[in-house]
Amino acid sequence: MQTRTIEWRNGKVVTIDQTRLPHETVFLELKTCEEVAEAIENMKIRGAPLLGAAAAFALALTAYNSRAKTVEKLIREMEKAAETLKKTRPTAFNLFWAIDRILEKAKTFEGNAENLATFVVKEAQKIADEDVEANRLIGKHGANLIMDGDVILTHCNAGALATVGYGTALGVIRAAWEQGKHIRVIATETRPKLQGARLTTYELKSDGIPVTLITDNMVGYVMRKQLVKKVVVGADRIVKDAVINKIGTFTIAVLAREHNIPFYVAAPKSTFDLTHTSSDVIIEERSPEEVTHICSKRIAVEGIDVLNPAFDITPLEYVTAIICESGILYKEDFGKFRTSCT
Ligand code: MRU
């Protein structure tokens, strides 16, 4: 998994359709902001850091395709595109962070509309490049927490596919593996969209890292059997009091605490939303079909009520440490959260 998941190529955004993995590797060539928004909504593009880069490239497409003659008009077009993008997936903070970064820089840009379009494309590229650098650093710091012989449980997919490259939680695992540590991974399947079963096992197997797939409801069993040494997960948003990540993360954190297993969260600072608390965050609710069906096949009777929150909230008290590109922030330091991780 060395290649980048998203690239700007001659006025198009090229990315992998993650809904087709692991059976088929299909590349999408997206030409408009709307096409990127559709791909995000339908989870062809997914994972918080990748959503940030995709949103940045979507604004780049808007700027690149624009016929606006003035900077003011181009900014208005980008603001409209930003509104569309921000409605796609409300929980992942990186999406909002990347859009706001581009719009803020565009508003102070000095030059004509054509130069601004070139600038936006470059800024989107910079966001993508920075993500890979951040993940490499997360891996380097996080690998210090992993010992030879460890078995690490991870949830959902916080790998190269969820980022521009290398991954966050899987970046930590990859870096430890690259250091020659003999580790093994337990991946939860991650219902309803099966990112663990479809994507995490695919990535790890490609890299030759031993991985065992379990269903989500086996976590208590493997922990009680002392088969797990550490948990490492990613995050969609880290707020002042909690980590928000794929539905099921909180259950794993509670079980980890019960069994005295360290629970680590790996995320770049573009995931940190430290002006808000968990009660401010919108948890995305997705379509009932994701629960009533598996791979488009109905498994539940028709006409039943369904709850389908895509993420849950893990209070910081359950988190042993947060690994970001600046280093490892331990539980004891969460009080000085804002200043420590800068
Ligand atoms: O719904 P998804 O697949 O976009 O959710 C992804 C996750 O929950 C990941 O753990 C998170 O985005 C971190 S990815 C580095």
Short mmCIF file of C-alpha atoms and ligand atoms in Angstrom, two decimals:
data_model
loop_
_atom_site.label_atom_id
_atom_site.label_comp_id
_atom_site.label_asym_id
_atom_site.label_seq_id
_atom_site.Cartn_x
_atom_site.Cartn_y
_atom_site.Cartn_z
CA MET A 1 0.00 0.00 0.00
CA GLN A 2 2.64 2.52 -1.03
CA THR A 3 0.58 4.48 -3.56
CA ARG A 4 -1.54 7.52 -2.82
CA THR A 5 -5.28 7.12 -2.54
CA ILE A 6 -6.01 10.47 -4.20
CA GLU A 7 -4.22 12.48 -6.85
CA TRP A 8 -4.68 15.57 -8.99
CA ARG A 9 -4.06 14.58 -12.61
CA ASN A 10 -4.48 17.16 -15.39
CA GLY A 11 -7.61 18.78 -14.04
CA LYS A 12 -9.13 15.57 -12.69
CA VAL A 13 -9.17 13.96 -9.25
CA VAL A 14 -8.18 10.33 -9.43
CA THR A 15 -9.07 8.08 -6.54
CA ILE A 16 -9.98 4.47 -5.75
CA ASP A 17 -13.64 3.48 -5.41
CA GLN A 18 -13.51 1.95 -1.92
CA THR A 19 -16.96 0.41 -2.22
CA ARG A 20 -15.54 -2.03 -4.82
CA LEU A 21 -12.61 -3.21 -2.69
CA PRO A 22 -11.28 -5.78 -2.02
CA HIS A 23 -12.65 -7.60 -5.07
CA GLU A 24 -11.95 -4.97 -7.71
CA THR A 25 -9.59 -2.00 -7.92
CA VAL A 26 -11.58 0.59 -9.80
CA PHE A 27 -10.22 4.11 -10.23
CA LEU A 28 -12.59 7.05 -10.41
CA GLU A 29 -11.75 10.12 -12.47
CA LEU A 30 -13.76 12.93 -10.94
CA LYS A 31 -14.17 16.11 -12.95
CA THR A 32 -16.44 18.29 -10.82
CA CYS A 33 -17.01 19.20 -7.20
CA GLU A 34 -20.45 17.55 -7.41
CA GLU A 35 -18.88 14.27 -8.52
CA VAL A 36 -16.52 14.37 -5.53
CA ALA A 37 -19.45 15.18 -3.21
CA GLU A 38 -21.39 12.19 -4.56
CA ALA A 39 -18.36 9.91 -4.09
CA ILE A 40 -18.01 11.10 -0.48
CA GLU A 41 -21.72 10.67 0.30
CA ASN A 42 -21.71 7.13 -1.05
CA MET A 43 -18.45 6.27 0.72
CA LYS A 44 -16.48 5.59 -2.44
CA ILE A 45 -14.15 8.05 -0.74
CA ARG A 46 -14.04 7.68 3.05
CA GLY A 47 -11.87 8.04 6.18
CA ALA A 48 -11.50 11.43 7.86
CA PRO A 49 -8.08 12.53 6.50
CA LEU A 50 -8.96 11.38 2.98
CA LEU A 51 -12.23 13.31 3.19
CA GLY A 52 -10.19 16.43 4.00
CA ALA A 53 -7.93 15.98 0.98
CA ALA A 54 -10.89 15.09 -1.27
CA ALA A 55 -12.81 18.21 -0.21
CA ALA A 56 -9.70 20.33 -0.90
CA PHE A 57 -9.35 18.79 -4.37
CA ALA A 58 -13.09 19.32 -4.96
CA LEU A 59 -12.62 23.05 -4.36
CA ALA A 60 -9.60 22.89 -6.66
CA LEU A 61 -11.87 21.42 -9.37
CA THR A 62 -14.35 24.27 -8.85
CA ALA A 63 -11.57 26.84 -9.21
CA TYR A 64 -9.91 25.05 -12.14
CA ASN A 65 -13.18 24.75 -14.11
CA SER A 66 -14.45 28.23 -13.27
CA ARG A 67 -14.95 30.92 -15.88
CA ALA A 68 -15.06 33.65 -13.24
CA LYS A 69 -13.27 36.76 -14.36
CA THR A 70 -12.80 38.23 -10.89
CA VAL A 71 -11.41 36.85 -7.66
CA GLU A 72 -14.61 37.86 -5.84
CA LYS A 73 -16.77 35.83 -8.23
CA LEU A 74 -14.47 32.82 -7.97
CA ILE A 75 -14.57 32.96 -4.19
CA ARG A 76 -18.39 33.05 -4.29
CA GLU A 77 -18.38 29.94 -6.50
CA MET A 78 -16.01 28.20 -4.10
CA GLU A 79 -18.19 29.15 -1.12
CA LYS A 80 -21.18 27.58 -2.86
CA ALA A 81 -19.17 24.43 -3.55
CA ALA A 82 -18.05 24.41 0.09
CA GLU A 83 -21.71 24.42 1.21
CA THR A 84 -22.39 21.32 -0.91
CA LEU A 85 -19.29 19.55 0.41
CA LYS A 86 -20.00 20.37 4.05
CA LYS A 87 -23.40 18.68 3.77
CA THR A 88 -21.94 15.34 2.64
CA ARG A 89 -20.63 13.92 5.93
CA PRO A 90 -21.09 16.05 9.04
CA THR A 91 -18.87 14.29 11.60
CA ALA A 92 -15.36 13.99 10.13
CA PHE A 93 -13.60 17.20 11.17
CA ASN A 94 -10.88 17.05 8.49
CA LEU A 95 -13.47 17.80 5.83
CA PHE A 96 -14.40 21.11 7.47
CA TRP A 97 -10.80 21.90 8.38
CA ALA A 98 -9.59 21.53 4.77
CA ILE A 99 -12.48 23.53 3.28
CA ASP A 100 -12.03 26.37 5.77
CA ARG A 101 -8.27 26.42 5.25
CA ILE A 102 -8.67 26.80 1.49
CA LEU A 103 -11.41 29.44 1.73
CA GLU A 104 -9.50 31.49 4.31
CA LYS A 105 -6.35 31.49 2.19
CA ALA A 106 -8.35 32.31 -0.96
CA LYS A 107 -9.91 35.32 0.75
CA THR A 108 -6.53 36.89 1.49
CA PHE A 109 -5.07 35.96 -1.91
CA GLU A 110 -3.63 38.81 -3.95
CA GLY A 111 -3.77 38.34 -7.71
CA ASN A 112 -6.27 37.61 -10.48
CA ALA A 113 -8.84 34.80 -10.77
CA GLU A 114 -6.60 32.62 -12.91
CA ASN A 115 -3.74 32.85 -10.42
CA LEU A 116 -6.15 32.10 -7.58
CA ALA A 117 -7.28 28.91 -9.32
CA THR A 118 -3.65 27.80 -9.65
CA PHE A 119 -3.09 28.68 -5.99
CA VAL A 120 -6.11 26.59 -4.86
CA VAL A 121 -4.91 23.54 -6.79
CA LYS A 122 -1.47 23.90 -5.15
CA GLU A 123 -2.99 24.34 -1.69
CA ALA A 124 -5.07 21.18 -2.13
CA GLN A 125 -1.95 19.34 -3.19
CA LYS A 126 -0.19 20.69 -0.10
CA ILE A 127 -2.97 19.39 2.15
CA ALA A 128 -2.56 15.95 0.55
CA ASP A 129 1.24 16.00 0.91
CA GLU A 130 1.04 17.14 4.53
CA ASP A 131 -1.31 14.28 5.35
CA VAL A 132 1.22 11.66 4.22
CA GLU A 133 4.00 13.41 6.19
CA ALA A 134 1.79 13.58 9.30
CA ASN A 135 0.95 9.88 9.03
CA ARG A 136 4.61 8.91 8.73
CA LEU A 137 5.32 10.87 11.92
CA ILE A 138 2.30 9.37 13.70
CA GLY A 139 3.70 5.97 12.73
CA LYS A 140 7.18 6.84 14.00
CA HIS A 141 5.91 8.11 17.38
CA GLY A 142 3.29 5.43 17.78
CA ALA A 143 5.67 2.57 17.01
CA ASN A 144 7.45 3.36 20.29
CA LEU A 145 4.34 2.14 22.09
CA ILE A 146 4.34 -1.20 20.29
CA MET A 147 6.49 -4.05 21.63
CA ASP A 148 7.80 -7.12 19.88
CA GLY A 149 5.14 -9.82 20.11
CA ASP A 150 2.20 -7.44 20.59
CA VAL A 151 -1.24 -8.30 19.29
CA ILE A 152 -3.03 -5.08 18.36
CA LEU A 153 -6.76 -4.77 17.91
CA THR A 154 -7.99 -2.12 15.49
CA HIS A 155 -11.47 -1.08 14.40
CA CYS A 156 -12.84 0.12 11.05
CA ASN A 157 -10.14 1.18 8.59
CA ALA A 158 -7.70 3.86 9.64
CA GLY A 159 -5.17 2.83 7.05
CA ALA A 160 -3.65 4.15 3.84
CA LEU A 161 -7.11 3.96 2.26
CA ALA A 162 -8.62 6.26 4.89
CA THR A 163 -5.88 8.83 4.37
CA VAL A 164 -3.79 10.08 1.46
CA GLY A 165 -1.19 7.46 2.32
CA TYR A 166 0.30 5.24 5.04
CA GLY A 167 -2.60 5.54 7.50
CA THR A 168 -2.98 6.61 11.12
CA ALA A 169 -3.77 3.57 13.31
CA LEU A 170 -2.43 1.31 10.56
CA GLY A 171 0.47 3.74 10.18
CA VAL A 172 1.47 2.93 13.76
CA ILE A 173 1.16 -0.79 13.01
CA ARG A 174 3.08 -0.43 9.72
CA ALA A 175 5.90 1.52 11.34
CA ALA A 176 6.27 -1.08 14.12
CA TRP A 177 6.31 -3.82 11.48
CA GLU A 178 8.90 -1.93 9.39
CA GLN A 179 11.07 -1.77 12.54
CA GLY A 180 11.08 -5.56 12.51
CA LYS A 181 8.72 -6.05 15.46
CA HIS A 182 6.83 -9.31 15.29
CA ILE A 183 3.28 -8.14 15.71
CA ARG A 184 -0.14 -9.41 14.81
CA VAL A 185 -3.37 -7.56 14.26
CA ILE A 186 -6.95 -8.37 15.13
CA ALA A 187 -9.33 -6.46 12.86
CA THR A 188 -13.00 -6.07 13.69
CA GLU A 189 -15.29 -6.47 10.70
CA THR A 190 -17.02 -3.11 11.45
CA ARG A 191 -20.68 -3.41 10.65
CA PRO A 192 -22.57 -2.01 8.87
CA LYS A 193 -20.17 -1.05 6.08
CA LEU A 194 -17.51 -3.67 6.84
CA GLN A 195 -14.48 -1.41 6.48
CA GLY A 196 -12.50 -3.74 8.76
CA ALA A 197 -13.36 -6.90 6.86
CA ARG A 198 -13.09 -5.36 3.40
CA LEU A 199 -10.33 -2.77 3.72
CA THR A 200 -8.16 -3.29 6.81
CA THR A 201 -7.54 -6.99 6.16
CA TYR A 202 -6.86 -6.17 2.49
CA GLU A 203 -4.27 -3.53 3.39
CA LEU A 204 -2.52 -5.61 6.01
CA LYS A 205 -2.48 -8.72 3.87
CA SER A 206 -0.96 -6.71 1.00
CA ASP A 207 1.84 -5.65 3.36
CA GLY A 208 2.31 -9.16 4.73
CA ILE A 209 1.30 -8.15 8.26
CA PRO A 210 -0.48 -11.05 10.01
CA VAL A 211 -4.13 -10.22 10.59
CA THR A 212 -7.06 -12.10 12.10
CA LEU A 213 -10.59 -10.98 11.29
CA ILE A 214 -13.28 -11.11 13.97
CA THR A 215 -16.88 -9.93 14.07
CA ASP A 216 -17.57 -6.86 16.20
CA ASN A 217 -19.26 -8.87 18.94
CA MET A 218 -16.15 -11.01 19.53
CA VAL A 219 -14.11 -8.19 21.10
CA GLY A 220 -15.06 -9.11 24.68
CA TYR A 221 -14.20 -12.73 24.01
CA VAL A 222 -10.70 -12.05 22.65
CA MET A 223 -9.92 -9.57 25.41
CA ARG A 224 -11.03 -11.90 28.18
CA LYS A 225 -8.90 -14.65 26.62
CA GLN A 226 -5.94 -12.21 26.87
CA LEU A 227 -5.46 -12.32 23.12
CA VAL A 228 -5.14 -8.51 22.81
CA LYS A 229 -2.22 -6.45 24.13
CA LYS A 230 -3.17 -3.00 22.78
CA VAL A 231 -5.93 -1.24 20.93
CA VAL A 232 -5.08 1.37 18.29
CA VAL A 233 -7.87 3.18 16.45
CA GLY A 234 -8.21 6.32 14.35
CA ALA A 235 -10.55 9.26 14.89
CA ASP A 236 -13.02 11.30 12.89
CA ARG A 237 -12.95 14.19 15.32
CA ILE A 238 -11.20 14.82 18.61
CA VAL A 239 -12.98 17.37 20.75
CA LYS A 240 -12.14 18.78 24.20
CA ASP A 241 -13.74 15.90 26.07
CA ALA A 242 -13.89 12.95 23.68
CA VAL A 243 -12.79 11.03 20.63
CA ILE A 244 -15.42 10.51 17.97
CA ASN A 245 -14.80 7.53 15.73
CA LYS A 246 -16.55 4.70 13.91
CA ILE A 247 -19.57 3.24 15.66
CA GLY A 248 -18.37 0.50 18.00
CA THR A 249 -15.23 2.32 19.13
CA PHE A 250 -16.77 3.25 22.49
CA THR A 251 -17.75 -0.38 23.17
CA ILE A 252 -14.15 -1.43 22.48
CA ALA A 253 -12.80 1.33 24.75
CA VAL A 254 -15.04 0.22 27.64
CA LEU A 255 -13.97 -3.39 27.18
CA ALA A 256 -10.29 -2.34 26.98
CA ARG A 257 -10.57 -0.46 30.28
CA GLU A 258 -12.29 -3.43 31.94
CA HIS A 259 -9.37 -5.65 30.86
CA ASN A 260 -6.57 -3.12 31.55
CA ILE A 261 -5.62 -2.96 27.90
CA PRO A 262 -4.12 0.34 26.66
CA PHE A 263 -6.44 2.16 24.26
CA TYR A 264 -4.58 4.42 21.82
CA VAL A 265 -6.01 6.88 19.32
CA ALA A 266 -3.88 7.88 16.32
CA ALA A 267 -4.88 11.01 14.41
CA PRO A 268 -3.35 14.04 12.72
CA LYS A 269 -3.99 17.50 14.14
CA SER A 270 -6.34 18.20 11.23
CA THR A 271 -8.77 15.93 13.15
CA PHE A 272 -8.56 18.06 16.33
CA ASP A 273 -11.57 20.28 16.92
CA LEU A 274 -10.59 21.76 20.26
CA THR A 275 -13.08 24.59 20.37
CA HIS A 276 -15.98 22.17 20.76
CA THR A 277 -17.15 19.42 23.10
CA SER A 278 -18.88 16.20 22.15
CA SER A 279 -22.35 17.65 22.72
CA ASP A 280 -21.74 20.13 19.89
CA VAL A 281 -20.99 17.45 17.31
CA ILE A 282 -23.49 16.09 14.80
CA ILE A 283 -23.27 12.31 14.64
CA GLU A 284 -24.01 11.26 11.07
CA GLU A 285 -27.07 9.01 10.68
CA ARG A 286 -26.93 6.90 7.56
CA SER A 287 -29.53 5.03 5.58
CA PRO A 288 -31.43 2.12 7.25
CA GLU A 289 -30.53 -0.10 4.27
CA GLU A 290 -26.95 -0.27 5.53
CA VAL A 291 -28.28 -2.20 8.55
CA THR A 292 -31.11 -4.18 6.97
CA HIS A 293 -28.87 -5.33 4.12
CA ILE A 294 -25.38 -6.81 3.82
CA CYS A 295 -23.71 -6.24 0.44
CA SER A 296 -27.10 -5.28 -1.03
CA LYS A 297 -28.78 -8.47 0.23
CA ARG A 298 -31.69 -7.97 2.63
CA ILE A 299 -31.15 -9.78 5.93
CA ALA A 300 -33.97 -8.27 8.03
CA VAL A 301 -37.70 -8.31 7.48
CA GLU A 302 -39.23 -5.31 5.76
CA GLY A 303 -40.86 -2.50 7.72
CA ILE A 304 -38.74 -2.55 10.89
CA ASP A 305 -37.30 0.45 12.68
CA VAL A 306 -33.55 0.89 12.29
CA LEU A 307 -30.96 3.04 14.03
CA ASN A 308 -27.79 3.70 12.06
CA PRO A 309 -25.40 6.20 13.66
CA ALA A 310 -22.07 6.10 11.78
CA PHE A 311 -19.95 7.18 14.76
CA ASP A 312 -19.90 7.09 18.55
CA ILE A 313 -18.34 9.15 21.32
CA THR A 314 -15.58 7.82 23.56
CA PRO A 315 -14.94 10.13 26.54
CA LEU A 316 -11.23 10.94 26.98
CA GLU A 317 -11.13 9.11 30.32
CA TYR A 318 -11.13 5.84 28.32
CA VAL A 319 -8.19 6.91 26.16
CA THR A 320 -4.66 5.99 27.30
CA ALA A 321 -2.90 8.30 24.85
CA ILE A 322 -3.41 10.20 21.61
CA ILE A 323 -0.72 9.84 18.97
CA CYS A 324 -0.38 12.77 16.57
CA GLU A 325 2.39 14.06 14.29
CA SER A 326 3.89 16.08 17.16
CA GLY A 327 4.24 13.13 19.50
CA ILE A 328 2.32 11.16 22.11
CA LEU A 329 -0.06 12.92 24.41
CA TYR A 330 -0.73 10.82 27.52
CA LYS A 331 -3.90 10.78 29.57
CA GLU A 332 -2.24 12.79 32.38
CA ASP A 333 -1.71 15.65 29.91
CA PHE A 334 -5.18 15.76 28.42
CA GLY A 335 -5.88 18.75 30.69
CA LYS A 336 -3.40 20.81 28.73
CA PHE A 337 -4.67 19.29 25.50
CA ARG A 338 -4.75 22.47 23.49
CA THR A 339 -1.20 23.57 24.20
CA SER A 340 0.59 20.22 24.32
CA CYS A 341 -0.16 19.05 20.80
CA THR A 342 0.88 22.13 18.86
O1 MRU B 1 -17.35 5.98 7.85
P1 MRU B 1 -15.89 5.95 7.56
O2 MRU B 1 -15.44 4.70 6.92
O3 MRU B 1 -15.45 7.18 6.81
O4 MRU B 1 -15.22 6.01 9.01
C1 MRU B 1 -13.84 5.99 9.12
C2 MRU B 1 -13.39 5.92 10.53
O5 MRU B 1 -14.16 5.87 11.44
C3 MRU B 1 -11.92 6.01 10.76
O6 MRU B 1 -11.57 5.35 11.92
C4 MRU B 1 -11.52 7.49 10.88
O7 MRU B 1 -12.02 8.24 9.82
C5 MRU B 1 -10.06 7.65 10.93
S1 MRU B 1 -9.31 7.25 9.40
C6 MRU B 1 -7.65 7.55 9.51
#
